[in-house]
Coordinates of C-alpha atoms in Angstrom, one line a residue:
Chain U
X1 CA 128.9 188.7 158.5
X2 CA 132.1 186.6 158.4
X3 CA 132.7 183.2 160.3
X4 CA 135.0 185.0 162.2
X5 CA 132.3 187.9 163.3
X6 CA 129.2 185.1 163.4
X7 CA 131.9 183.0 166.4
X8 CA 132.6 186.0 167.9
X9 CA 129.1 186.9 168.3
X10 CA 127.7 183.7 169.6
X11 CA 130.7 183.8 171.9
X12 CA 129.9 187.1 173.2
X13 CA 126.4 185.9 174.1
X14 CA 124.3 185.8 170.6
X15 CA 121.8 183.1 171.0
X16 CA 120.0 182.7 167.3
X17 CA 119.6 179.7 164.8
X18 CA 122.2 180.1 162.5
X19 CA 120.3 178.9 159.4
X20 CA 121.9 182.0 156.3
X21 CA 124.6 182.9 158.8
X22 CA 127.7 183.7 157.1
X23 CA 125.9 182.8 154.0
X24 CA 128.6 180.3 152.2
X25 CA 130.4 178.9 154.8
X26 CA 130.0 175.6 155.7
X27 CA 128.6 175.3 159.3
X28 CA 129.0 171.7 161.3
X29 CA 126.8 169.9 163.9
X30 CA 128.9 169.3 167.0
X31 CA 128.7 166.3 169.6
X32 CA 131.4 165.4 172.1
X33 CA 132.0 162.3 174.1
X34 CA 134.8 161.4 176.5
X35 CA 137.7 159.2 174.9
X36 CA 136.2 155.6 176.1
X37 CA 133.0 156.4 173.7
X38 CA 134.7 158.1 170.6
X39 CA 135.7 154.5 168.6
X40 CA 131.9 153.6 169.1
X41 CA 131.2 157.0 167.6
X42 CA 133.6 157.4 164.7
X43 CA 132.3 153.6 164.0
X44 CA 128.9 154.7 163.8
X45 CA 129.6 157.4 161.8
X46 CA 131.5 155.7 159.4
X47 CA 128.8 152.9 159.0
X48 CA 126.2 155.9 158.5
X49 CA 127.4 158.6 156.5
X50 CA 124.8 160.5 155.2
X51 CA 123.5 161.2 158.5
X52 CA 126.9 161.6 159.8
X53 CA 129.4 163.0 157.3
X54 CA 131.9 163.6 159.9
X55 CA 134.3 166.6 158.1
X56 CA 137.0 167.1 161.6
X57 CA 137.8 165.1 165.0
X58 CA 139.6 167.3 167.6
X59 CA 142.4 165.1 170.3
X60 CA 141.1 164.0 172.7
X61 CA 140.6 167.4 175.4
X62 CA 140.9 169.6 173.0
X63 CA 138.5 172.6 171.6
X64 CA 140.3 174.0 168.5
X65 CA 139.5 172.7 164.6
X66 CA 141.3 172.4 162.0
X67 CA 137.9 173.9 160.5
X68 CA 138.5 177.6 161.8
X69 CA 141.4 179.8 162.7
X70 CA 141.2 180.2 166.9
X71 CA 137.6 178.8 167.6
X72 CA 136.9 177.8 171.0
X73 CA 134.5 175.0 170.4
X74 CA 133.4 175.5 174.2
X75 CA 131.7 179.1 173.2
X76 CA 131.6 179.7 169.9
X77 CA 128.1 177.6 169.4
X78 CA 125.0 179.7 170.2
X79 CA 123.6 177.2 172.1
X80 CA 124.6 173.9 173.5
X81 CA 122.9 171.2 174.9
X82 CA 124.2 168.9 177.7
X83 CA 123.2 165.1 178.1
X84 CA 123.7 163.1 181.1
X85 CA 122.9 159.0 180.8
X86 CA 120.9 159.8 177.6
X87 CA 118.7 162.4 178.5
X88 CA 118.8 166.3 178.1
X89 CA 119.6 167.7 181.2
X90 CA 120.2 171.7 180.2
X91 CA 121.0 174.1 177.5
X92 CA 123.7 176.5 177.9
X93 CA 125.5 179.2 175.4
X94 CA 128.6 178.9 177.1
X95 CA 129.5 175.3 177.4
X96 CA 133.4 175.5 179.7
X97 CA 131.9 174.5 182.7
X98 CA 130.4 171.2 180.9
X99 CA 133.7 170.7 179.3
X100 CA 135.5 170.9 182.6
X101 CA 133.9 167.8 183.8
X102 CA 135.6 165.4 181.5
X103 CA 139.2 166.4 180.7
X104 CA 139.3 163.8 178.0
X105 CA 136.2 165.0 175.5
X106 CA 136.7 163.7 171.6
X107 CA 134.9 166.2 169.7
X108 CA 133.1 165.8 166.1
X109 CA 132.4 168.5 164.0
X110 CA 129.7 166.9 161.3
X111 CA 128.7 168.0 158.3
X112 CA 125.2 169.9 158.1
X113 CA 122.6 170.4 154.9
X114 CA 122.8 174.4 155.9
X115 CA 126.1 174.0 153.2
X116 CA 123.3 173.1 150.1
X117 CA 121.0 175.8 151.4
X118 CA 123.1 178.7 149.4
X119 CA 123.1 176.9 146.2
X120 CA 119.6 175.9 146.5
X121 CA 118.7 179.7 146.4
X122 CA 121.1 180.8 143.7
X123 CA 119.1 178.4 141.5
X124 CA 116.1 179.9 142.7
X125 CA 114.7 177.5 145.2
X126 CA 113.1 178.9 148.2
X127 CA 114.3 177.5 151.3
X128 CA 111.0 177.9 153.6
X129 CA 112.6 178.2 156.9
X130 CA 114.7 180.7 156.0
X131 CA 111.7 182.9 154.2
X132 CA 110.2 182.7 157.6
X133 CA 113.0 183.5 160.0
X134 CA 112.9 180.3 162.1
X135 CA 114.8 176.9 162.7
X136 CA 114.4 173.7 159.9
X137 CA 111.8 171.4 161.1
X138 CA 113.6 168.2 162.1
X139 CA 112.0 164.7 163.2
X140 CA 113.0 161.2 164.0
X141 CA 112.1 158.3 161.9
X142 CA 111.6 154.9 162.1
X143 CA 114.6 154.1 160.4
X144 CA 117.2 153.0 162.2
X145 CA 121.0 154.0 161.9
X146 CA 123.9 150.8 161.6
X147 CA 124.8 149.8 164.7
X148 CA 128.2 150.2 166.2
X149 CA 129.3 148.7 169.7
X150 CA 127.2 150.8 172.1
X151 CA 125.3 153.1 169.7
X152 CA 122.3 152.7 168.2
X153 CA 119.5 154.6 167.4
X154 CA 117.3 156.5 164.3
X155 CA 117.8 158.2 161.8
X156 CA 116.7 162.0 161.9
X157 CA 115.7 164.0 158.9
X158 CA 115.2 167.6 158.2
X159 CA 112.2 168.8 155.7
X160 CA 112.2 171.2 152.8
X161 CA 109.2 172.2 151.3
X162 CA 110.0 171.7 147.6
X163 CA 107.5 172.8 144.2
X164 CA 106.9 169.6 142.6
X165 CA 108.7 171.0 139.6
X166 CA 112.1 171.8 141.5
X167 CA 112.4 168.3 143.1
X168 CA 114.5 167.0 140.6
X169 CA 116.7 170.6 140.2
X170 CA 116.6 170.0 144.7
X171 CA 118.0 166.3 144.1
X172 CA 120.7 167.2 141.7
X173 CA 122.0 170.3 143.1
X174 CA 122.1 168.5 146.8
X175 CA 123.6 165.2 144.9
X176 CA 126.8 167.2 144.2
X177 CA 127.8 168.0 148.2
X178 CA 127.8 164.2 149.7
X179 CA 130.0 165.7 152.2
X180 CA 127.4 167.4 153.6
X181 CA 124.3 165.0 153.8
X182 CA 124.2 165.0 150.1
X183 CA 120.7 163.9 147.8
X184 CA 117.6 163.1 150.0
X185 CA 117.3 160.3 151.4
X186 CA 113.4 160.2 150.8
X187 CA 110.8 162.3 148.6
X188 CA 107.6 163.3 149.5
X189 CA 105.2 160.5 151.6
X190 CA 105.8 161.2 155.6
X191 CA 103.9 158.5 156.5
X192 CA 106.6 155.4 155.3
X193 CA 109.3 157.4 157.2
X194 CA 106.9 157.0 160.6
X195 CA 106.4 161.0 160.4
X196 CA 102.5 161.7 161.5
X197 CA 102.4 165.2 161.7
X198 CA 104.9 167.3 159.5
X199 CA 103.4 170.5 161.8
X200 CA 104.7 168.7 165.0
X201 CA 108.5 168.4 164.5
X202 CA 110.6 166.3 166.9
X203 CA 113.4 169.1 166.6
X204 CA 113.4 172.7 164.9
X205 CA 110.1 174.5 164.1
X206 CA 107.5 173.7 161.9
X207 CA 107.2 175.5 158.5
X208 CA 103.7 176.1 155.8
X209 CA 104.0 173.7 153.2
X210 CA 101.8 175.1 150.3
X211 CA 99.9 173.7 147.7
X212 CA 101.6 172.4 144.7
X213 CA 104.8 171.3 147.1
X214 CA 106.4 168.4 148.3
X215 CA 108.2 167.7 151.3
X216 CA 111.7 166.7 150.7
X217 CA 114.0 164.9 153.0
X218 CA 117.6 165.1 153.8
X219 CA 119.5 162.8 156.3
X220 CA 120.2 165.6 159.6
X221 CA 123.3 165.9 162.0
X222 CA 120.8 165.7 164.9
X223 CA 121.0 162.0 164.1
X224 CA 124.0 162.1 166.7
X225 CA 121.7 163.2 169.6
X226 CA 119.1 160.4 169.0
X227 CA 121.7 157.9 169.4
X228 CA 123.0 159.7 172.5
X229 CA 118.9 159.6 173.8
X230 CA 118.6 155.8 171.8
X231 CA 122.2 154.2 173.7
X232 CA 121.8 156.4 177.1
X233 CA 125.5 157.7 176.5
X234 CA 126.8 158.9 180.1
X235 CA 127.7 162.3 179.3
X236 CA 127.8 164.6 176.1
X237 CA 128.0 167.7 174.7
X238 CA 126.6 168.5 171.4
X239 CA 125.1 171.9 169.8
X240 CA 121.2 172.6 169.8
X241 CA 119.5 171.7 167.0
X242 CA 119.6 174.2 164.2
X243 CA 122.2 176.6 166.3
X244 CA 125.3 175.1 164.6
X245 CA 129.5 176.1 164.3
X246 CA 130.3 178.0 161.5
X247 CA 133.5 177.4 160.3
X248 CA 136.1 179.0 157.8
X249 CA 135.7 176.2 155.1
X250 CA 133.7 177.4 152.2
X251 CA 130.9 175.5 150.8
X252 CA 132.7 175.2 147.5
X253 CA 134.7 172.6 149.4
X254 CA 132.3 169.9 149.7
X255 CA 131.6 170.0 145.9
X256 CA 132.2 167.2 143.7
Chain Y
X1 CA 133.0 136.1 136.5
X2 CA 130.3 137.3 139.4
X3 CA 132.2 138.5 142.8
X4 CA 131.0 135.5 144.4
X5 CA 133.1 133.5 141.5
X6 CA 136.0 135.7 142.2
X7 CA 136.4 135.1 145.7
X8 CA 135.8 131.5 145.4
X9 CA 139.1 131.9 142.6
X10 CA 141.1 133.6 145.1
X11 CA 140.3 131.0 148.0
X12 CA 141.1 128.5 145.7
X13 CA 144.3 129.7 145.0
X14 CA 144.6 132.3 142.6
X15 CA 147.2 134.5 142.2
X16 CA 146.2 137.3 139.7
X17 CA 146.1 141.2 139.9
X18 CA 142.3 142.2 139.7
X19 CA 141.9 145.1 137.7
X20 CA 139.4 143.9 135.5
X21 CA 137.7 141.1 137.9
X22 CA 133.7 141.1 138.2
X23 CA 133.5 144.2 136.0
X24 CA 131.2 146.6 137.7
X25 CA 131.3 145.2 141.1
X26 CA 133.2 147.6 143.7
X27 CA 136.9 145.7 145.0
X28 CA 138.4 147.0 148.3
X29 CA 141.9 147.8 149.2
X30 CA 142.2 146.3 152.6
X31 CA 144.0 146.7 156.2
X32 CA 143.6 144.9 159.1
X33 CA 145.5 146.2 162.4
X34 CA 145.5 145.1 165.8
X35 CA 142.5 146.9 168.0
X36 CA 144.6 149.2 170.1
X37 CA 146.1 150.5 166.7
X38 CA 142.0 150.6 165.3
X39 CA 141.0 154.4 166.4
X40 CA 144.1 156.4 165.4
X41 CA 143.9 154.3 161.7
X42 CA 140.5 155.3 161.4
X43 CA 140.5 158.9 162.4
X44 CA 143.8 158.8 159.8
X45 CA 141.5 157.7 157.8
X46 CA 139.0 160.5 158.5
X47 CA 141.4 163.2 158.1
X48 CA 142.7 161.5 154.6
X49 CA 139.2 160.7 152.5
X50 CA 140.7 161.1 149.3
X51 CA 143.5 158.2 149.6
X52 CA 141.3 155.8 152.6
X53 CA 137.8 156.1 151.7
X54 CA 136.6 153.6 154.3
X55 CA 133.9 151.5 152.7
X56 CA 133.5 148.6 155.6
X57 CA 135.6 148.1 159.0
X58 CA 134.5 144.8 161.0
X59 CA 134.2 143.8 164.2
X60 CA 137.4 143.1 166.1
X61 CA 138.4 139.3 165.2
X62 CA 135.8 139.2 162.7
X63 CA 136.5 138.0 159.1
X64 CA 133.4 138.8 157.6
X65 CA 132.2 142.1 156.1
X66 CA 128.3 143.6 155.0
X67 CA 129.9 144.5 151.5
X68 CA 129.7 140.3 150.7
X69 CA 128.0 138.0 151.6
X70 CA 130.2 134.9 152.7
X71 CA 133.1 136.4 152.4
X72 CA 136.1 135.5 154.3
X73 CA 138.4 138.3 154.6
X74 CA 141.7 135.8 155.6
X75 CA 141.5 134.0 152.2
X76 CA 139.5 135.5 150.0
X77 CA 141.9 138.1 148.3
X78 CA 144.3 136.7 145.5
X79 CA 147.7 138.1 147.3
X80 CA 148.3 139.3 151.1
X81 CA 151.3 141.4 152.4
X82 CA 152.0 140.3 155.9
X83 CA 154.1 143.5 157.7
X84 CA 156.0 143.2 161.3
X85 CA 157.6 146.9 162.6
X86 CA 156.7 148.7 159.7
X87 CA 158.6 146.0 157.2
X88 CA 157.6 143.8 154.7
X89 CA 157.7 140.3 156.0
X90 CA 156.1 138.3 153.6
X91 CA 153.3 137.6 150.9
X92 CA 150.8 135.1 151.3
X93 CA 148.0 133.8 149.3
X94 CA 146.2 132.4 152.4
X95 CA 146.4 134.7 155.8
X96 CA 144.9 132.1 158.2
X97 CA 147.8 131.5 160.0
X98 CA 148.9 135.4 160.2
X99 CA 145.2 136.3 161.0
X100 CA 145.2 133.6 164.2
X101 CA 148.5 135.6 165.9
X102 CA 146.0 138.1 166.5
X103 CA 142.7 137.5 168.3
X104 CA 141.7 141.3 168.0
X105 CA 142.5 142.6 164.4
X106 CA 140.0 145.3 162.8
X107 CA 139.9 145.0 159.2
X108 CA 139.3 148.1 157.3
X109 CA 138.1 148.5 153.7
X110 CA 138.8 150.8 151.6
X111 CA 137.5 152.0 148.3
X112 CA 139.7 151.7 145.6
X113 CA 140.0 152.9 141.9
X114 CA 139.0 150.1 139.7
X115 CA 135.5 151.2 140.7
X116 CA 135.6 154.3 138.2
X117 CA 137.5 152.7 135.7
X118 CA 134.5 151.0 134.4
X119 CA 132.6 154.2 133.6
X120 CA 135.9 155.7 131.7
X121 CA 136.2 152.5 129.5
X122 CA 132.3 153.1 129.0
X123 CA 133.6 156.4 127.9
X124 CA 135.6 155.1 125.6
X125 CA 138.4 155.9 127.9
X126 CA 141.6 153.5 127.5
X127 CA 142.8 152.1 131.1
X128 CA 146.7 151.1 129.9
X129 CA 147.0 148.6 132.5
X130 CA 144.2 146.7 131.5
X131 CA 144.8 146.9 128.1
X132 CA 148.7 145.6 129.0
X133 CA 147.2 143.0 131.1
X134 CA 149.2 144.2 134.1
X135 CA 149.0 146.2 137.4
X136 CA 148.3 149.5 137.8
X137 CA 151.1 152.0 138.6
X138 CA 151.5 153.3 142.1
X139 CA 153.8 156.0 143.8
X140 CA 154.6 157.4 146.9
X141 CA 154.6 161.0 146.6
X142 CA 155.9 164.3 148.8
X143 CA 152.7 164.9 150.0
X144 CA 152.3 164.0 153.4
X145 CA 149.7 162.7 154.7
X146 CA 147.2 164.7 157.9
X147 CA 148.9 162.5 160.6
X148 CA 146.4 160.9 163.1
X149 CA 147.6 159.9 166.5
X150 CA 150.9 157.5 165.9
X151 CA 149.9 157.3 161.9
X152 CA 151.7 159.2 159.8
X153 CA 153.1 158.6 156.1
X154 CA 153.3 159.8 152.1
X155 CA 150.2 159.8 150.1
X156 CA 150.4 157.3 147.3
X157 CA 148.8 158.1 144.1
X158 CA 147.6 155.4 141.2
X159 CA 148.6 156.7 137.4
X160 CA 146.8 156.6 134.4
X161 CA 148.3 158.3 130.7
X162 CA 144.9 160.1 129.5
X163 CA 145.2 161.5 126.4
X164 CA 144.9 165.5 126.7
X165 CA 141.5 165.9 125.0
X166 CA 140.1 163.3 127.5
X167 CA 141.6 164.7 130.8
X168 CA 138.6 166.7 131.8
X169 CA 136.0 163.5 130.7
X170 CA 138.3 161.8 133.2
X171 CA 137.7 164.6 135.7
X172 CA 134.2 164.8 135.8
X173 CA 133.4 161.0 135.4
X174 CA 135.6 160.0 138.4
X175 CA 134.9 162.7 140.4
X176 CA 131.3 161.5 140.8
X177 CA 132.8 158.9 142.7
X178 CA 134.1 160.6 145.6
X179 CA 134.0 157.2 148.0
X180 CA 136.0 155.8 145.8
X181 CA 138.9 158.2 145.9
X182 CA 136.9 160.5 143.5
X183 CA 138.5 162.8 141.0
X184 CA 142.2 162.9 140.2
X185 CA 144.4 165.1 143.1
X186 CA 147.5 165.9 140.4
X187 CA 147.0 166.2 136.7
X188 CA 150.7 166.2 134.8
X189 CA 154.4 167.2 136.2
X190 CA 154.4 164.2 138.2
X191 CA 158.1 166.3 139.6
X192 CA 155.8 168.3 141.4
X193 CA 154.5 165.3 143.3
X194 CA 158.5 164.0 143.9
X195 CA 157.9 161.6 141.5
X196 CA 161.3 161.4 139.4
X197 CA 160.4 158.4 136.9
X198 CA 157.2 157.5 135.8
X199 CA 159.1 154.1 134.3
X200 CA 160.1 152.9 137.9
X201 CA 156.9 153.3 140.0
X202 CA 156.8 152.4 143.8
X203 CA 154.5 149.5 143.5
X204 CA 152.5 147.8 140.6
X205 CA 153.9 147.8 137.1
X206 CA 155.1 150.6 134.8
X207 CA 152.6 151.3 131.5
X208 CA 153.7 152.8 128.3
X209 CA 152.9 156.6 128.1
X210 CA 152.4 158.1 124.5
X211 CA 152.7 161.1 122.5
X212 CA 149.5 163.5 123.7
X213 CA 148.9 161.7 126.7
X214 CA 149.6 162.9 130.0
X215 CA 150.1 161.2 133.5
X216 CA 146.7 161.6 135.5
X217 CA 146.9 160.9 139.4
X218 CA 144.9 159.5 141.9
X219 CA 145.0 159.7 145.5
X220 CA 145.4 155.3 146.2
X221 CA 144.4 152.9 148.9
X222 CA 148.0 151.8 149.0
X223 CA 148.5 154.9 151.1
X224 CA 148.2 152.5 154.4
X225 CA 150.6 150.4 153.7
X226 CA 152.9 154.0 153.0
X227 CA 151.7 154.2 156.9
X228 CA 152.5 151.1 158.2
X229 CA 156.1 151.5 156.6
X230 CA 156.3 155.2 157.7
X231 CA 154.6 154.6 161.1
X232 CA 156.9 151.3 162.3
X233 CA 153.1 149.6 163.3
X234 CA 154.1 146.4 164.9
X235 CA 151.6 144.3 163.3
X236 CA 149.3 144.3 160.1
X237 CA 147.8 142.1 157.5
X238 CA 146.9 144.0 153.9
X239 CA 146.4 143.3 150.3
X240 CA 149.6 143.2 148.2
X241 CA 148.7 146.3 145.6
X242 CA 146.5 145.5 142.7
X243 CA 145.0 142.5 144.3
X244 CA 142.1 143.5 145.7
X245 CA 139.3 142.5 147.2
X246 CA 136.2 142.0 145.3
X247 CA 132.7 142.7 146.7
X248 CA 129.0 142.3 145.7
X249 CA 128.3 145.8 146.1
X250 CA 127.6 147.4 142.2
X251 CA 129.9 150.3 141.5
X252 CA 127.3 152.1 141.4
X253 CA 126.3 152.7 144.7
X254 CA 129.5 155.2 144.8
X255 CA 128.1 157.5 142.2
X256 CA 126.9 161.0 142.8

């Protein structure tokens, strides 16, 4: 499937996590906010980068990327979430009504660590939530983001399974894409992060972690959202966790 | 010399071009704008991360930064370029006085070169402007600039002469340090970048170039000021190029 084909089909209705979508194209979390919020935002961003690698800013009312060739950002998401004064209010796939609202939305497109998933396999890592078919588990932590004038709020992670002998090959391969949430931002012991229950995730699905394997985490997109929850932002668009906007860029891109 | 040291020169009155300065701490190109100029310089910025790698950006009509601790931003750099409508008013080793006609500025800072140039001496890498005991060579080039809002303007590019069995050591070691304009964006025929004699560069100081070596570019945090000319802005305070501003922050910290 190309970009093109994968926008297409979410804008024709295809509701899916988009985790080995387009396999080597880099796909982006979303979040929009009307004008008045999106200094606080880009300042938040800036002063928290590996959650928040932010790769393209729309003007202000606008839905089209410099990312990919005639998206509309309003469909071309499989599924969208909606906030209102912080807290989730629906999910939609189409999301031009919600953008109708506010005539002056700033959108974000933000890197996700979907972009380190291909070269994680081509060196032979498996990438458990893609084995079994369901969305990365994701959970807040009791680490908390840089401020920046009305936003605050945690940090959220995603979690890898990873064989205690592939952690370092994980760490170096991931290293090389800081554009895209780069190393982990912590190895192995839940607990210090404030994370109970890896089988209960906050966000995504859970996956088996096996014997012999550590769970490895990276700084997530969704890190956006808990601020929006954390600062009870009026209004905001963003995309559901896991079901994220694949662009034209090719992973290659983020390499260094 | 410590960064604290430093500062405490350049508050004291120094006058000196930094390359060099607090070996292995990272220095800062810097720009400070009024507020309602703050959002379209730091989406320019966003759209532009290979010349304005934004490291820090303060409060509005705030003077300190997180990269130092201490630091005042008004005196603590060796030289300041004070610009009104886009022109070049005047330098100043003290910007007190052109910091208090505005009670709003947003001071941005921006990673800058000298960072990496540490690793390549430990490389056994010459760095020609060090070893001339002068500043580095700047140019503004034919590439423009992804304009942001009512920013628009020339990348400028820093030179170094690398001798040609050295180029790709120079590649790989800088481009590990992607926040600090990373690895070169122009390697030889510095035509092809408008640049029509290497001898008369745009800002800094011209450094001998011998047989076997050639002209190695990278993207440079002068490229705001190439903005502020370019752009007419009304109002801003930077660094005059080559005097930087040194932080506590290890260079380090940039490495991927």
């Amino acid at each position: 499937m190309t970009p093109q084909q994968a926008r297409l089909e979410c804008r024709n209705g295809l509701v899916a996590p988009t985790a080995g979508m387009a396999a080597g194209f880099t796909q982006c979390n979303m979040i929009s906010l009307p004008k008045d919020w999106a200094w606080d935002f880009l300042l938040y961003a800036q002063r928290n980068p590996k959650p928040c690698p932010v790769l393209d800013v729309t003007e202000a009312g606008r839905f089209d990327t410099a990312l990919a060739s005639g998206a509309d950002l309003r469909t071309d998401l499989p599924l969208y979430r909606i906030w209102r004064d912080g807290k989730l209010a629906e999910e939609v796939s189409d999301a031009t009504d919600a953008w109708a609202e506010h005539p002056d939305l700033v959108t974000f497109l933000i890197g996700c660590s979907f972009t380190f998933e291909t070269p994680l396999l081509e060196a032979g890592i498996e990438i458990r939530h893609i084995t079994q078919g369901c969305n990365v588990p994701m959970y807040s932590t009791n680490r908390a983001c840089r401020p920046a004038g009305r936003l605050q709020g945690p940090m959220v992670v995603s979690m890898r399974p990873i064989p205690a002998d592939r952690v370092a090959d994980a760490v170096t391969i991931t290293g090389r894409y800081p554009g895209v949430h780069g190393a982990p931002v912590h190895i192995g012991d839940p607990a210090s992060l404030g994370i109970t229950d890896l089988a209960r995730p906050d966000f995504g699905d859970p996956v088996e972690i096996r014997d012999g394997e550590v769970p490895v985490f990276w700084a997530c997109g969704v890190t956006p959202q808990a601020a929006v929850m954390a600062s009870r932002v009026p209004f905001a668009i963003t995309h559901a966790p896991g079901h994220m906007f694949v662009t034209d860029i090719p992973d290659s891109r983020w390499h260094v």
